[in-house]
Amino acid sequence: MRKTIIALLTLLTMFMFVLGGCGANSQKNNTTLGENKQAAATKKEQRKETKKYYFIANEGGSISKIDVETNQVVATIKVDGAIHNVQVSPDGKILGATLVPEMQHGNDQSMDMKGMALFYNTETDELIKKVEVGNHPAHIVFTENGKYALVTNNEDNNVSVIDMASYSVIQTIPTGKGPHGFRISKDSRYAYIANMGEDSVSILNLETMKEEKKIKVGSTPVTTGITSDGKTLAVTLNAENALAIVDLASGKVEKVPVGRGPAQVYMDPDDTFAYVANQGTKDAPSHSVSKINIKTKQVVATIETGKGAHGVVTNQKYVFVTNMFDNTVSVIDKEQSKVIKTIQVGEIPNGISVMP
């Protein structure tokens, strides 16, 4: 009898142990399930936060917003007037755009209408602020430290400096004739302004807020690019069908032949290649991008695009180009050096900018 009781107690103990283990495993499984759900939610949120876009300035009166991953137009921001250029702020939160207002016929002062710099939230597309600048604003660029946004006023021969803390013009800096495209050094100290109305680039000191120097580069400079170390300047020479590469220390200018009527140039962050969009003219449009090795000063690839290639930017994998006379954007795979996607956008796409 005693042996039977002991055996029963032993079995009961084992049974309770198994139940306890199952309970612990069940609790552990529930905890793991909860952790997995939380991790999945975190990853989903991270994907949402890292969603990237690129933006197109359409002179027909809109801005196209395109998803970098899908290359689909996700939004079109309508405006009254011509959007000539766009630029995303270094933190990716703000989109700047230059607006040439629609002329009001019958108004004696219509030819002297001031242009505008528009600032949008890149996530919600809401207009944050509208800032009056000069006549016929061309390009807008943020300093890398996010302190200022600069706008070239093509008809006024100057640059408006906008303080981003107050969204107000705090300085107007004279330049050469017909200032147009430009870039700012990585240290936020200098702006390099292409003066389309003459053969020069104005170097603006953003600490003194003055033109420090003017260098001759060639005929009809349209835009500039600057290496991350601030030593080498690239300038598209529209009337010479060339890219000028300038050693800023020595002042030496070397010219690399590209396609007809080059418009914008964009340098890769590693300073190895520059991409030049060859626009041509409306009557005789070009349709290519020249890929230039900055060190060897050689064209290493010529990539076919749509008609009137104008604006150009890059990210790690792709080159994005606006085609003014096709109303499209070409997406170029860097490794293949060929167009892998063509996207229909607004009327007369001009400037382009991609989120960092």
XYZ file of C-alpha atoms in Angstrom:
356
model
C 0.000 0.000 0.000
C 2.761 2.386 0.976
C 4.618 1.634 -2.272
C 1.449 2.393 -4.228
C 1.042 5.779 -2.503
C 4.692 6.666 -3.156
C 4.279 5.727 -6.810
C 1.155 7.869 -7.090
C 2.916 10.862 -5.473
C 5.836 10.458 -7.857
C 3.515 10.424 -10.841
C 1.671 13.492 -9.492
C 4.950 15.372 -9.048
C 6.042 14.529 -12.579
C 2.640 15.613 -13.907
C 2.847 18.960 -12.091
C 6.382 19.461 -13.412
C 5.232 18.873 -16.970
C 2.320 21.288 -16.501
C 4.673 23.906 -15.075
C 7.018 23.465 -18.016
C 4.173 23.833 -20.487
C 3.047 26.989 -18.704
C 6.555 28.412 -18.841
C 6.909 27.509 -22.514
C 3.504 29.045 -23.226
C 4.527 32.243 -21.443
C 7.841 32.254 -23.306
C 6.075 31.732 -26.641
C 3.644 34.563 -25.865
C 6.557 36.845 -24.977
C 8.387 35.923 -28.178
C 5.234 36.520 -30.222
C 4.824 39.932 -28.621
C 8.448 40.784 -29.302
C 8.130 39.706 -32.933
C 5.031 41.878 -33.393
C 6.798 44.833 -31.831
C 9.873 44.285 -34.037
C 7.665 44.067 -37.134
C 5.885 47.286 -36.152
C 9.262 48.998 -35.600
C 10.533 47.856 -38.994
C 7.324 49.082 -40.635
C 7.746 52.465 -38.959
C 11.393 52.614 -40.025
C 10.409 51.862 -43.624
C 7.836 54.640 -43.431
C 10.404 57.068 -42.037
C 13.036 56.248 -44.661
C 10.722 56.603 -47.673
C 12.482 58.792 -50.207
C 11.270 60.985 -53.049
C 12.634 63.098 -55.842
C 10.962 66.268 -57.067
C 10.590 67.806 -60.519
C 10.129 71.505 -61.328
C 7.613 71.724 -64.184
C 7.561 75.111 -65.883
C 3.972 74.420 -66.924
C 2.899 75.147 -63.332
C 3.510 72.182 -61.063
C 5.930 70.096 -59.015
C 5.973 66.311 -59.487
C 6.789 64.147 -56.446
C 8.142 60.689 -57.333
C 8.820 57.669 -55.109
C 12.491 56.654 -55.403
C 11.776 52.925 -54.962
C 8.823 52.583 -57.336
C 9.522 55.512 -59.699
C 5.826 56.342 -59.550
C 4.433 59.890 -59.357
C 2.748 60.009 -55.943
C 1.711 63.688 -55.911
C 1.475 66.752 -58.145
C 1.667 70.157 -56.478
C -0.089 72.821 -58.585
C 1.106 76.440 -58.646
C 0.251 79.666 -60.479
C 3.290 80.393 -62.600
C 6.413 78.619 -63.799
C 8.484 76.495 -61.404
C 12.041 76.673 -62.712
C 14.067 74.857 -60.070
C 13.681 72.758 -56.909
C 16.040 71.741 -54.113
C 15.609 69.479 -51.077
C 17.143 70.706 -47.801
C 20.108 68.733 -46.354
C 17.881 67.170 -43.668
C 15.333 66.116 -46.296
C 12.435 67.873 -44.580
C 11.957 70.960 -46.771
C 11.599 71.448 -50.508
C 12.593 74.818 -51.931
C 11.329 75.985 -55.336
C 11.712 79.087 -57.499
C 8.511 80.523 -58.948
C 8.192 82.982 -61.806
C 4.613 84.321 -61.392
C 2.149 84.384 -64.259
C 2.095 87.739 -65.994
C -1.152 89.657 -65.512
C -1.899 91.163 -68.928
C -3.060 94.753 -68.884
C -1.105 95.554 -65.750
C 1.535 98.190 -66.420
C 3.749 96.737 -63.705
C 3.453 93.137 -64.914
C 6.963 93.055 -66.349
C 8.423 93.945 -62.967
C 6.701 91.231 -60.949
C 8.959 89.865 -58.246
C 9.655 86.167 -58.195
C 9.074 83.889 -55.251
C 10.882 81.201 -53.314
C 8.411 78.567 -52.137
C 9.061 76.191 -49.249
C 7.133 72.940 -48.815
C 7.029 70.113 -46.288
C 8.478 67.112 -48.194
C 6.264 64.634 -46.328
C 2.878 66.386 -46.416
C 3.477 68.618 -49.507
C 2.016 71.558 -47.561
C 3.273 75.068 -48.319
C 5.292 76.326 -45.349
C 6.251 79.777 -46.579
C 6.347 81.999 -49.651
C 9.264 84.474 -49.776
C 9.559 87.325 -52.270
C 12.937 87.463 -54.019
C 14.107 89.222 -57.214
C 13.080 89.255 -60.867
C 13.063 85.941 -62.708
C 14.501 83.672 -60.001
C 16.437 80.748 -61.473
C 17.988 78.263 -59.038
C 17.617 77.706 -55.300
C 20.227 75.903 -53.160
C 20.497 75.306 -49.404
C 23.750 75.605 -47.513
C 24.867 72.251 -46.131
C 24.445 73.476 -42.547
C 20.808 74.333 -43.308
C 21.245 77.948 -42.242
C 20.512 79.643 -45.575
C 18.788 79.153 -48.915
C 20.199 81.127 -51.833
C 18.266 82.168 -54.951
C 19.775 83.541 -58.164
C 17.771 86.426 -59.639
C 18.549 86.183 -63.347
C 17.258 89.604 -64.405
C 18.559 91.516 -61.376
C 22.148 90.191 -61.525
C 22.164 89.243 -57.866
C 21.501 86.525 -55.295
C 18.934 86.623 -52.487
C 20.088 85.067 -49.208
C 17.174 83.653 -47.198
C 17.576 82.949 -43.494
C 15.880 79.595 -42.886
C 15.150 80.342 -39.231
C 12.932 83.305 -40.121
C 12.178 82.646 -43.821
C 13.270 86.173 -44.676
C 15.743 87.716 -47.136
C 18.626 89.022 -45.050
C 21.065 89.926 -47.818
C 21.239 90.597 -51.553
C 24.652 89.936 -53.138
C 25.577 91.366 -56.580
C 26.961 88.892 -59.159
C 27.890 88.891 -62.818
C 25.335 89.248 -65.601
C 22.508 86.713 -65.747
C 23.220 84.519 -62.703
C 21.686 81.086 -63.126
C 22.682 77.644 -61.788
C 25.032 77.137 -58.879
C 26.265 74.919 -56.062
C 27.534 75.620 -52.551
C 30.668 74.144 -50.985
C 30.245 71.336 -48.469
C 31.546 73.576 -45.667
C 28.767 76.124 -46.472
C 31.310 78.913 -46.997
C 31.211 79.557 -50.752
C 28.628 79.668 -53.526
C 29.741 79.264 -57.155
C 27.349 81.145 -59.447
C 27.300 80.571 -63.215
C 26.691 83.903 -64.958
C 24.891 83.026 -68.208
C 25.078 86.580 -69.556
C 28.869 86.568 -69.555
C 31.717 84.059 -69.498
C 32.253 83.957 -65.750
C 31.524 82.304 -62.414
C 31.046 84.498 -59.327
C 32.489 83.081 -56.109
C 30.417 84.383 -53.196
C 31.806 84.353 -49.667
C 28.855 83.473 -47.416
C 30.633 84.683 -44.296
C 31.231 88.214 -45.598
C 28.160 88.061 -47.907
C 30.178 89.500 -50.794
C 31.465 88.436 -54.198
C 35.028 87.473 -53.383
C 36.217 86.618 -56.865
C 35.106 86.228 -60.455
C 36.725 83.657 -62.745
C 36.475 83.351 -66.535
C 35.433 79.887 -67.660
C 34.004 80.065 -71.199
C 30.929 80.958 -73.206
C 27.442 80.827 -71.650
C 28.028 79.016 -68.367
C 24.725 77.514 -67.162
C 25.358 75.626 -63.923
C 28.201 74.577 -61.652
C 29.291 71.634 -59.539
C 31.899 71.543 -56.786
C 33.833 68.586 -55.380
C 33.379 67.748 -51.692
C 36.907 68.965 -50.890
C 36.172 72.317 -52.527
C 39.169 72.093 -54.872
C 37.619 71.379 -58.266
C 34.818 73.269 -59.988
C 32.789 71.981 -62.946
C 30.857 74.366 -65.213
C 28.640 73.598 -68.209
C 29.449 75.823 -71.193
C 26.271 75.817 -73.258
C 27.625 77.696 -76.282
C 30.844 75.639 -76.416
C 29.303 72.167 -75.997
C 31.778 71.523 -73.225
C 32.274 71.037 -69.505
C 34.883 73.328 -67.967
C 36.870 71.702 -65.132
C 38.583 74.337 -62.999
C 41.421 73.827 -60.536
C 40.500 76.525 -58.014
C 43.991 76.706 -56.503
C 45.809 77.374 -59.762
C 42.922 78.800 -61.781
C 43.647 76.367 -64.627
C 40.618 75.650 -66.840
C 40.389 72.451 -68.904
C 37.478 71.806 -71.253
C 35.918 68.427 -71.972
C 33.720 68.145 -75.113
C 30.199 66.845 -74.344
C 26.879 66.803 -76.254
C 25.143 69.785 -77.833
C 23.852 72.539 -75.580
C 24.793 71.204 -72.131
C 22.535 72.450 -69.333
C 23.005 71.066 -65.829
C 25.906 69.161 -64.286
C 25.860 67.029 -61.133
C 28.806 65.516 -59.298
C 28.681 62.187 -57.516
C 29.437 62.485 -53.781
C 32.688 60.507 -54.152
C 33.964 63.115 -56.665
C 34.762 60.499 -59.310
C 32.168 61.268 -61.984
C 30.237 64.277 -63.221
C 27.011 63.838 -65.194
C 26.129 66.473 -67.802
C 22.634 66.770 -69.294
C 22.821 67.778 -72.970
C 19.700 69.768 -73.863
C 20.312 71.261 -77.276
C 17.502 73.568 -78.418
C 13.768 73.135 -78.953
C 14.276 73.113 -82.728
C 17.293 70.813 -82.510
C 17.040 68.966 -79.176
C 19.826 66.840 -77.763
C 18.936 63.633 -75.958
C 21.883 62.425 -73.933
C 23.851 62.541 -70.701
C 27.647 62.636 -70.715
C 29.420 60.778 -67.887
C 32.828 62.342 -67.229
C 35.690 61.069 -65.087
C 36.738 64.168 -63.146
C 40.313 62.982 -62.590
C 41.097 61.851 -66.153
C 38.855 64.522 -67.709
C 37.453 62.003 -70.172
C 33.903 61.142 -71.231
C 33.523 57.490 -70.211
C 29.905 57.030 -71.338
C 27.207 58.777 -73.372
C 23.720 57.714 -72.324
C 20.650 58.193 -74.514
C 17.714 59.950 -72.806
C 14.567 61.758 -73.887
C 14.555 64.996 -75.871
C 16.012 68.074 -74.222
C 17.870 66.552 -71.251
C 18.133 69.425 -68.782
C 18.141 68.730 -65.026
C 20.272 65.966 -63.531
C 20.861 64.521 -60.047
C 22.151 61.211 -58.701
C 21.854 58.930 -55.708
C 23.790 55.763 -54.907
C 22.366 53.658 -57.741
C 20.677 55.935 -60.249
C 20.898 59.114 -62.304
C 17.642 61.061 -62.728
C 17.263 63.363 -65.740
C 14.466 65.711 -66.828
C 13.635 65.762 -70.549
C 12.178 69.207 -71.260
C 10.749 68.528 -74.717
C 9.263 65.105 -73.898
C 7.728 65.998 -70.514
C 9.441 62.964 -69.026
C 12.112 61.892 -66.556
C 14.729 59.264 -67.432
C 16.026 56.929 -64.709
C 19.540 55.716 -65.524
C 21.163 52.698 -63.890
C 24.727 53.746 -63.040
C 26.315 50.315 -63.491
C 24.645 49.666 -66.841
C 24.876 53.292 -68.018
C 21.469 53.042 -69.645
C 17.892 54.207 -69.095
C 15.814 51.620 -67.236
C 12.650 53.679 -66.737
C 10.908 56.663 -68.341
C 8.305 58.548 -66.306
C 5.672 60.968 -67.590
C 5.598 64.176 -65.509
C 4.290 67.729 -65.865
C 4.762 70.188 -68.706
C 8.338 71.319 -69.476
C 10.231 69.587 -66.632
C 13.282 71.611 -65.669
C 15.060 71.382 -62.300
C 15.221 68.187 -60.252
C 16.286 67.249 -56.714
C 16.394 63.995 -54.739
C 16.056 63.558 -50.964
C 19.392 62.776 -49.270
